[in-house]
Coordinates of C-alpha atoms and ligand atoms in Angstrom, one line a residue:
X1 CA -0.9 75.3 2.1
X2 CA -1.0 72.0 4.0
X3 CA -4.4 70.7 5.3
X4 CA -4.6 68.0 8.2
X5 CA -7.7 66.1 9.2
X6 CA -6.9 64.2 12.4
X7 CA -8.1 65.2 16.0
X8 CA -7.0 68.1 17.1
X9 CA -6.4 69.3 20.4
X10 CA -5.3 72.9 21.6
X11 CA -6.0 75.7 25.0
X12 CA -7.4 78.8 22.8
X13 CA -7.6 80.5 26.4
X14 CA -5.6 80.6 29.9
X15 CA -8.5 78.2 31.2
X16 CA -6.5 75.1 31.2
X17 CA -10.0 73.0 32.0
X18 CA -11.3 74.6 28.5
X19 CA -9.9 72.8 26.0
X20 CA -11.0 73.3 22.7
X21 CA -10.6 69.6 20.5
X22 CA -12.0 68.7 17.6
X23 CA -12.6 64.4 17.5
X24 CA -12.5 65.1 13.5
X25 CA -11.0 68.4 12.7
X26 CA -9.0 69.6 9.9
X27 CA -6.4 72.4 10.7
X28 CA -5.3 74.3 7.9
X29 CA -1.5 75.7 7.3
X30 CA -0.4 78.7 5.1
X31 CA 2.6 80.5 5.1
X32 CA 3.7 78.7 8.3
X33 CA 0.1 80.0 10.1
X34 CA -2.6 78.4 11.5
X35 CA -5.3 79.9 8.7
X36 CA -8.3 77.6 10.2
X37 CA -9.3 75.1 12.1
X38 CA -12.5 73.4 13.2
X39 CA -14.6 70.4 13.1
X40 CA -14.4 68.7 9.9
X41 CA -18.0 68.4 9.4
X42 CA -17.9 72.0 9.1
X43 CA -15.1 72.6 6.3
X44 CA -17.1 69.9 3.9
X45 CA -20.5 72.2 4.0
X46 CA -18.5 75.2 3.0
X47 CA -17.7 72.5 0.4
X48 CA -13.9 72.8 1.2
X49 CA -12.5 69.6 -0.8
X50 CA -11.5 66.9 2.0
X51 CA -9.5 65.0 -0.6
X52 CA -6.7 67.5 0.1
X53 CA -6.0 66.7 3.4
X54 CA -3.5 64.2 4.8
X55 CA -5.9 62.1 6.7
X56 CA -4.5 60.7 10.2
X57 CA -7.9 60.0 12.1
X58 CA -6.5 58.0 15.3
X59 CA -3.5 60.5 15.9
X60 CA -3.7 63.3 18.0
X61 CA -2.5 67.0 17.0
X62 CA -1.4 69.2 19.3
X63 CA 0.7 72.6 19.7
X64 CA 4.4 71.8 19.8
X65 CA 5.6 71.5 23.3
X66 CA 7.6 74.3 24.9
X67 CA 10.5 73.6 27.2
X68 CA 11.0 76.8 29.5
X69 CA 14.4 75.9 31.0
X70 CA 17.0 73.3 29.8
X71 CA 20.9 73.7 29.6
X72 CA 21.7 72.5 25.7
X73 CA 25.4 71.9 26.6
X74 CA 24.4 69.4 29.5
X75 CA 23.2 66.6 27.3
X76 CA 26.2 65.1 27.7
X77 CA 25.6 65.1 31.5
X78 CA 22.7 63.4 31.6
X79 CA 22.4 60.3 34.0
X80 CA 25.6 61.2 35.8
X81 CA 25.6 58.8 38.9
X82 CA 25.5 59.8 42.8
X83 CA 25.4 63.4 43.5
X84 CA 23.5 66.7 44.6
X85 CA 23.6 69.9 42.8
X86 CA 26.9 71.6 44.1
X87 CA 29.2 68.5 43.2
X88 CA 27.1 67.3 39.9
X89 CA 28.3 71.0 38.7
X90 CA 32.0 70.7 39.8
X91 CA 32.4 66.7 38.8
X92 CA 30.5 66.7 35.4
X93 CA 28.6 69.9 34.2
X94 CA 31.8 72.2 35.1
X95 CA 34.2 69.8 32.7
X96 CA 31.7 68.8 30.4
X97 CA 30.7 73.0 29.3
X98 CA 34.7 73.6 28.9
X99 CA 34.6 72.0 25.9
X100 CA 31.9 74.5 24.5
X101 CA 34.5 76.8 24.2
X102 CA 35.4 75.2 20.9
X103 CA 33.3 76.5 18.1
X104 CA 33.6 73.1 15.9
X105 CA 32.3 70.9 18.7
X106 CA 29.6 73.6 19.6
X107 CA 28.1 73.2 15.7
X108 CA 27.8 69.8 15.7
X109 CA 26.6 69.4 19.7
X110 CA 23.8 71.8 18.8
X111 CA 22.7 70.4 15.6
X112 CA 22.5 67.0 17.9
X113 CA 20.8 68.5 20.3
X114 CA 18.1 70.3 18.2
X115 CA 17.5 67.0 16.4
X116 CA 16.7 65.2 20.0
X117 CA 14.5 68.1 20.6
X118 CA 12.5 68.0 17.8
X119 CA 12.4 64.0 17.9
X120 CA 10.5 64.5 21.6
X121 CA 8.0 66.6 20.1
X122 CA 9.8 70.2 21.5
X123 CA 9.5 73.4 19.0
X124 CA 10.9 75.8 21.6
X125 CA 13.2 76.2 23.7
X126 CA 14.5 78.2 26.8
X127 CA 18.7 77.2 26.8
X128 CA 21.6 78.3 28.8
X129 CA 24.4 77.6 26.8
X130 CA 28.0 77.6 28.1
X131 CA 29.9 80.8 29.4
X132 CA 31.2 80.9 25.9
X133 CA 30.2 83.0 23.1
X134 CA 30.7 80.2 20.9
X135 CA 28.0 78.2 22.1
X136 CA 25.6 81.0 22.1
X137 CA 26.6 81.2 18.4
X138 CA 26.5 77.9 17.1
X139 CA 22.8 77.4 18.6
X140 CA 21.3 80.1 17.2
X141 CA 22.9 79.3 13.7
X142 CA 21.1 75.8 13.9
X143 CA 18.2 77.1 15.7
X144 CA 18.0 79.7 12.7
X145 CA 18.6 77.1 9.9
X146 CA 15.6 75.1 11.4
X147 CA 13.1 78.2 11.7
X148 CA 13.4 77.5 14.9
X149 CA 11.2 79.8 17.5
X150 CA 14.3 79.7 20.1
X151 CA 15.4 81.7 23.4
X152 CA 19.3 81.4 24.8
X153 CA 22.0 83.3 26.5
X154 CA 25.6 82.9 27.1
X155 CA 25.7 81.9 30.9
X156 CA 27.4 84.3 33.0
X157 CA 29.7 83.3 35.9
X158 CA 33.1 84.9 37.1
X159 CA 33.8 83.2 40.4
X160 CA 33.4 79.5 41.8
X161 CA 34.0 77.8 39.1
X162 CA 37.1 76.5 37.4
X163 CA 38.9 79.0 35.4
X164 CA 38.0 77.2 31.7
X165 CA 34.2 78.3 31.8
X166 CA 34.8 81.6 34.1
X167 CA 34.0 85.2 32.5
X168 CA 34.7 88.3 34.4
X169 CA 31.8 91.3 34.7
X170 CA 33.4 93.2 32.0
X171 CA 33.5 90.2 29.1
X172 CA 30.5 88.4 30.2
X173 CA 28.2 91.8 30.0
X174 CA 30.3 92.8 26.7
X175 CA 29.6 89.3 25.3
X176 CA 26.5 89.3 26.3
X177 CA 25.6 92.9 24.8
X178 CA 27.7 91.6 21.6
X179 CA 24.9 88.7 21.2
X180 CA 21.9 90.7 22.2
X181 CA 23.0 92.9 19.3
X182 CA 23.5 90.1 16.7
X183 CA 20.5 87.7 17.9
X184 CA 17.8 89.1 20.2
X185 CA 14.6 89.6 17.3
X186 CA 16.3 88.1 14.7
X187 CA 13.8 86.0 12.8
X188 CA 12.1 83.5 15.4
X189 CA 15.0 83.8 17.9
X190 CA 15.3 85.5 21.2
X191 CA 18.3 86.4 24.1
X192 CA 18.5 86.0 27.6
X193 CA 20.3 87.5 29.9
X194 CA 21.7 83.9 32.0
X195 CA 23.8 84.3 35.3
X196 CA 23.8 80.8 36.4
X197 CA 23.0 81.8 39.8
X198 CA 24.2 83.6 42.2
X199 CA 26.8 81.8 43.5
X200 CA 29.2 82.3 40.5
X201 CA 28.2 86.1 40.0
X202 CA 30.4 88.8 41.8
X203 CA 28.4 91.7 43.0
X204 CA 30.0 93.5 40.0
X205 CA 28.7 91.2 37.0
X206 CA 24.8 90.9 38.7
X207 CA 24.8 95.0 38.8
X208 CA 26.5 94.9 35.4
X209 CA 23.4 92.3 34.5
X210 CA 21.1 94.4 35.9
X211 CA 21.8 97.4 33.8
X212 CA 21.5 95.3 30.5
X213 CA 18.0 94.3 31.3
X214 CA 17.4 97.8 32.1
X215 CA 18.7 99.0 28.7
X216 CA 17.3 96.0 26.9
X217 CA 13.9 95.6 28.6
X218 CA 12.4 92.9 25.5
X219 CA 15.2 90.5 26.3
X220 CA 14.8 87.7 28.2
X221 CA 16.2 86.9 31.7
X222 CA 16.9 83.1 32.9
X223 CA 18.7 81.9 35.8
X224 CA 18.2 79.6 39.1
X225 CA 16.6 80.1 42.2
X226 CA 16.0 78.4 45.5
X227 CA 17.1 74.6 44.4
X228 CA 19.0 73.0 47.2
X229 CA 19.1 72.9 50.7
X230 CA 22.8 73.4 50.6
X231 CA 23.4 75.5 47.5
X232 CA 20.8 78.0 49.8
X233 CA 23.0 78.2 52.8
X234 CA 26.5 78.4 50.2
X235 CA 24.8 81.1 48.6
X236 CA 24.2 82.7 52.1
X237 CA 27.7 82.3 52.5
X238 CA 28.9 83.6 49.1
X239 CA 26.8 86.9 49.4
X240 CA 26.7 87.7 53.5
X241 CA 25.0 91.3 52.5
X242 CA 22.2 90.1 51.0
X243 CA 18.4 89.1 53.2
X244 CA 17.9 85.8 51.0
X245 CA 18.9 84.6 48.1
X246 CA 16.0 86.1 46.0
X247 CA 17.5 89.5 47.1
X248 CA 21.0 88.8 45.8
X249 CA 18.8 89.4 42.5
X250 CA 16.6 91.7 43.7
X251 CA 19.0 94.0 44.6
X252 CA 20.3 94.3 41.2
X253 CA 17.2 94.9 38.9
X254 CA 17.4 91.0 38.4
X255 CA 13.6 90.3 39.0
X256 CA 11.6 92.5 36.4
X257 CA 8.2 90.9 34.9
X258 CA 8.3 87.9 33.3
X259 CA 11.9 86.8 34.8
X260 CA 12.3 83.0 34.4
X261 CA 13.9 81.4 38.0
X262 CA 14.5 77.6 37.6
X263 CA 13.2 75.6 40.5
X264 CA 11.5 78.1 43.4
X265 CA 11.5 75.0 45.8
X266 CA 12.4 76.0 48.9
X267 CA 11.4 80.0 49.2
X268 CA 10.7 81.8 52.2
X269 CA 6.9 83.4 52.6
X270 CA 8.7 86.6 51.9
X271 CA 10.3 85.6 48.5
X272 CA 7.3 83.9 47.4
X273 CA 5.5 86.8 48.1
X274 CA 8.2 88.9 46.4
X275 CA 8.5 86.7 43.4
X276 CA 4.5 87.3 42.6
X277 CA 4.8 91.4 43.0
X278 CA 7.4 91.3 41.1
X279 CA 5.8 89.1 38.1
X280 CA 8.2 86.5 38.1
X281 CA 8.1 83.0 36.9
X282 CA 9.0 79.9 39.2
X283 CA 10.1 77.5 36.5
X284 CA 9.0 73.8 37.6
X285 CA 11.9 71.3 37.2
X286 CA 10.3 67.9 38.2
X287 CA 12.3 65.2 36.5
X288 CA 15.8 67.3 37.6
X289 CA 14.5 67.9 41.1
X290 CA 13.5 64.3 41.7
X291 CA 17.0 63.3 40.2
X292 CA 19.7 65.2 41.7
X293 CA 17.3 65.1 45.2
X294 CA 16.8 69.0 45.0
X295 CA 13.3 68.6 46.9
X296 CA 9.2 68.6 45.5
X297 CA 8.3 72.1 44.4
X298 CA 5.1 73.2 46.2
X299 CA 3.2 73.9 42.6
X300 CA 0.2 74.5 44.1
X301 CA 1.1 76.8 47.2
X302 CA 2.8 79.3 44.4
X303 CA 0.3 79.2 42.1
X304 CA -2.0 80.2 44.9
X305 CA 0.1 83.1 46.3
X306 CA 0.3 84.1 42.7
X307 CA 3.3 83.3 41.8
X308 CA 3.4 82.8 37.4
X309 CA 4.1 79.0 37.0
X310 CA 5.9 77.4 33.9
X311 CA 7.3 73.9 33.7
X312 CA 10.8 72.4 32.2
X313 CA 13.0 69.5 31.9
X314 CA 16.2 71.3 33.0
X315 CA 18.5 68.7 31.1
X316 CA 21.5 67.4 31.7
X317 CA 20.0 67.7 35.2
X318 CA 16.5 66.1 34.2
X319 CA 16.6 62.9 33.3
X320 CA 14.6 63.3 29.7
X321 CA 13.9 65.6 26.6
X322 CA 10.3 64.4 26.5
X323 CA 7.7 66.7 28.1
X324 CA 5.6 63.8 28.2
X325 CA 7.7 62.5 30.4
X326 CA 8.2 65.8 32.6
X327 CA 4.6 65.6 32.8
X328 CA 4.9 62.4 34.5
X329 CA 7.4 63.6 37.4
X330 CA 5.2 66.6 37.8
X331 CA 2.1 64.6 38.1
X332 CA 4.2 62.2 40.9
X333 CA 6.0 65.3 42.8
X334 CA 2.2 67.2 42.9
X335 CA 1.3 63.6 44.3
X336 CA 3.8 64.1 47.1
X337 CA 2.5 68.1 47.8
X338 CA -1.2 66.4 48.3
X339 CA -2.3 68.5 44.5
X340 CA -3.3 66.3 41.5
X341 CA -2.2 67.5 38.3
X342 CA -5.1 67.6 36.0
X343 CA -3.9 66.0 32.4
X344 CA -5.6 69.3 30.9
X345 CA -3.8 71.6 32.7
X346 CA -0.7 69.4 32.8
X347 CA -1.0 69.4 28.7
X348 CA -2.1 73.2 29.0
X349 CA 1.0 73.6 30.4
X350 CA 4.1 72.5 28.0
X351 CA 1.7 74.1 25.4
X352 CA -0.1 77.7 26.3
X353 CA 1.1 77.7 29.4
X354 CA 4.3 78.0 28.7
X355 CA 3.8 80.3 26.2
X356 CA 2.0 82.8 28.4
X357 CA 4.7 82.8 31.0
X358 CA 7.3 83.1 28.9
X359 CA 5.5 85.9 27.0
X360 CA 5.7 84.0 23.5
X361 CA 2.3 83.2 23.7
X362 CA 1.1 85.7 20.8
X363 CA 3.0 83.7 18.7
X364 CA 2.8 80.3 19.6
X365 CA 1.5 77.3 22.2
X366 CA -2.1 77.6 20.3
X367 CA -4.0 77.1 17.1
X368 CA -5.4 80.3 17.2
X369 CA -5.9 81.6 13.5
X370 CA -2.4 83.4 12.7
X371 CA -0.6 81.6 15.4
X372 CA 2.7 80.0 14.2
X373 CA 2.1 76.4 13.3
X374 CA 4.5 74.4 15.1
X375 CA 3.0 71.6 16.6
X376 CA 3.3 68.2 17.4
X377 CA 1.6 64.6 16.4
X378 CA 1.2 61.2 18.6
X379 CA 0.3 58.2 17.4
X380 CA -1.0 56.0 20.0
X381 CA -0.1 52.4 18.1
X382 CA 3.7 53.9 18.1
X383 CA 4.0 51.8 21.7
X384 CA 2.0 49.1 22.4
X385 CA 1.5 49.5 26.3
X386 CA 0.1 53.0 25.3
X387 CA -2.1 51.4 22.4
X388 CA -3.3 48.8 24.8
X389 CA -4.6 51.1 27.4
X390 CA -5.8 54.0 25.9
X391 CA -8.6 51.6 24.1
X392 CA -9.8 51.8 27.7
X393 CA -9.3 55.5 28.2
X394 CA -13.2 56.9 28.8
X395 CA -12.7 60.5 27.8
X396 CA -9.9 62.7 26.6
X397 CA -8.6 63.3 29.9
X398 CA -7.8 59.7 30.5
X399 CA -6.7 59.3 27.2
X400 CA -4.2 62.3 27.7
X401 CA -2.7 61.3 30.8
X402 CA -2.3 57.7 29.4
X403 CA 0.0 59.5 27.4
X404 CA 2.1 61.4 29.9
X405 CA 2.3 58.3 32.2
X406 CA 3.5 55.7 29.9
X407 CA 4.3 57.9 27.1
X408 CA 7.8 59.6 25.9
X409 CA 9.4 60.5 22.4
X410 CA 8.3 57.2 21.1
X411 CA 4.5 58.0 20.8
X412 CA 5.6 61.4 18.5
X413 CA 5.3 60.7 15.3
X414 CA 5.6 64.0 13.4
X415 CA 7.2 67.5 14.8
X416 CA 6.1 70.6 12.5
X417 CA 8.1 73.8 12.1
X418 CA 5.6 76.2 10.9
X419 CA 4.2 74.0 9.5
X420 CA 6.7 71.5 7.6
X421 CA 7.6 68.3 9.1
X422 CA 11.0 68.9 10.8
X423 CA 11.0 65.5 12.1
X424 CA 9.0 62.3 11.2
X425 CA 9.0 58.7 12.8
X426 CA 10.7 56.4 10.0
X427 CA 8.5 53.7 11.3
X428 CA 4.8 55.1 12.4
Ligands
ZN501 ZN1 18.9 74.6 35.3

């Protein structure tokens, strides 16, 4: 049982300008679940004993953040100088995956990787790994010794790529089949089906894809959609046959409900129209679009032709971990399509929202009672801009997007895994 009195903030519903905080609330832990929470006032006249609690009244609690699309072996890409998608994969992501064919370097690249995450406040995770097996393996095997509520997939790619991190159809779908068998429902963790995109897919491995999410319909599928300009028109070249480059999945069962499709920035009316029938997720990529000068996702314009929204960092192609910080190039590329980011739905977002469209949320992203209890803490006095302005914030709202403005990894204090700190601030 662990009880925390501290403020307490969390979206109990999918009305991201509802959120439910507590200025002095105590949320109490069992068995890894949320087992109450509400104002504190209310716990002392049940005559609850408020001695127990660890006692944090100036920090702020929130449900750990949710990352819906990263690429775990691309750390080691991050802030690569001077290029565009197509040549930042053949100059750096291309050579730097190779070496997760190596199960040793995997191990210790994901236990890295899942310490950074945790140190930026993220609890879960949607990762391509490398278009080996071995780095599918080693990240579930940390993700797993971590308790860890995790989603991966071996990516798959057999053309267009240098030979070291190709597959063919027939070892990518067996390899992929091989993992789904070992990993998909295991404890907190989750598969997903990951062509990279089209453009280094055959025809032969996208059908071959398409009848593994028809024969393992609770799995998962992650890939890339609609990023660049000139990946668009390559991809038009790669796959003549095809309308657009939505239909190059389309026409392989590679769009069913709840499909995750990284970027969505510059789709026809047809495929954003498409996407939303279909149910699939545009995956907002702010901080990697801004950086490798992919273009500003028109957020708004989906979510109003109903297209299901989530939002990610997309490292090594995003330039940080810290959701706080993806927050901040959302608010600034929403800016640029004329929207403002509210800081309640901007928070709603990397917490519930991201839950809901990647169909975890009965599990996690709230405080519900018998939610999982990973979640996040931020102390303001962690960085002294942030401690210095938010004493002028007027409401929580100003307070929060204080924090994903100037804030990053540095204003996290604590990261819970069901409850138990996974990672805490040496120097709060
Ligand atoms: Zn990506």
């Amino acid at each position: 049982m662990r009880a925390i009195r501290s403020r307490v903030l969390h979206w109990p519903t999918d009305q991201w300008h509802q959120p439910e905080y507590f200025e002095d609330g105590i949320l109490l832990i069992d068995a890894g679940k949320v087992l109450d929470l509400g104002p504190a006032a209310r716990f002392i006249a049940a005559g609850f004993d408020v001695s127990t609690c660890e006692h944090y009244p100036t920090r702020l609690v929130l449900p750990g953040f949710i990352d819906a699309h990263l690429h775990f072996p691309q750390v080691d890409v991050m802030a690569s100088f001077g290029a565009q998608l197509l040549d930042w994969l053949q100059d750096y992501t291309f050579p730097a995956e190779a070496r997760y064919s190596d199960l040793v370097f995997a191990e210790a690249a994901a236990e890295s990787f899942l310490d950074l995450q945790l140190r930026h406040g993220t609890t879960s995770g949607f990762a391509f790994c490398s278009s080996h097996r071995n780095s599918v393996e080693a990240l579930f095997q940390a993700a797993e010794r971590r308790q860890l509520r995790m989603v991966a997939g071996k990516v798959l790619m057999d053309q267009n790529a240098p030979q070291a991190i190709l597959d063919t159809a027939e070892s990518g779908a067996r390899d992929s089949e091989d993992l789904i068998k070992t990993w998909h429902g295991r404890g907190r963790l989750g598969y997903a089906l990951t062509p990279r995109f089209s453009g280094t897919s055959s025809k032969a491995q996208l059908e071959k894809t398409g009848q593994l999410a028809q024969q393992y319909p609770t799995v998962w599928l992650q890939t890339h959609l609609s990023e660049n300009l000139a990946e668009i028109a390559w991809i038009k070249s790669v796959h003549p046959e095809y309308r657009d480059y939505l239909h190059t999945y389309e026409a392989h069962g590679l769009v069913p409900k709840g499909s995750l499709f990284g970027h969505c920035i510059h789709l026809t009316e047809s495929e954003t129209k498409r996407l939303a029938d279909a149910g699939g997720v545009a995956v907002f990529c702010p901080s990697s679009n801004l950086f490798l000068g992919s273009g500003l996702m028109p957020f708004e314009a989906l979510q109003a032709a109903g297209v299901e929204l989530a939002i990610a960092s997309d490292i090594g192609g995003g330039t940080s971990l810290s959701m706080l910080k993806t927050l901040a190039d959302a608010y600034k590329v929403c800016q640029l399509r004329h929207y403002v980011l509210h800081p309640f739905e901007a928070f709603y977002r990397i917490t519930r929202g991201n839950a809901r469209a990647t169909a975890l949320d009965a599990f996690i992203g709230d405080f519900r009672v018998g939610q999982e209890a990973d979640f996040v803490m931020i102390d303001p006095a962690c960085v002294p801009l942030v401690a210095r302005r938010v004493k002028d914030a007027k409401d929580l709202q100003g307070e929060l997007f204080i924090y994903m403005t100037l804030g990053d990894e540095q204003l996290i204090v604590e990261t819970s895994i069901l409850g138990e700190p996974a990672y805490r601030a040496s120097n709060p």
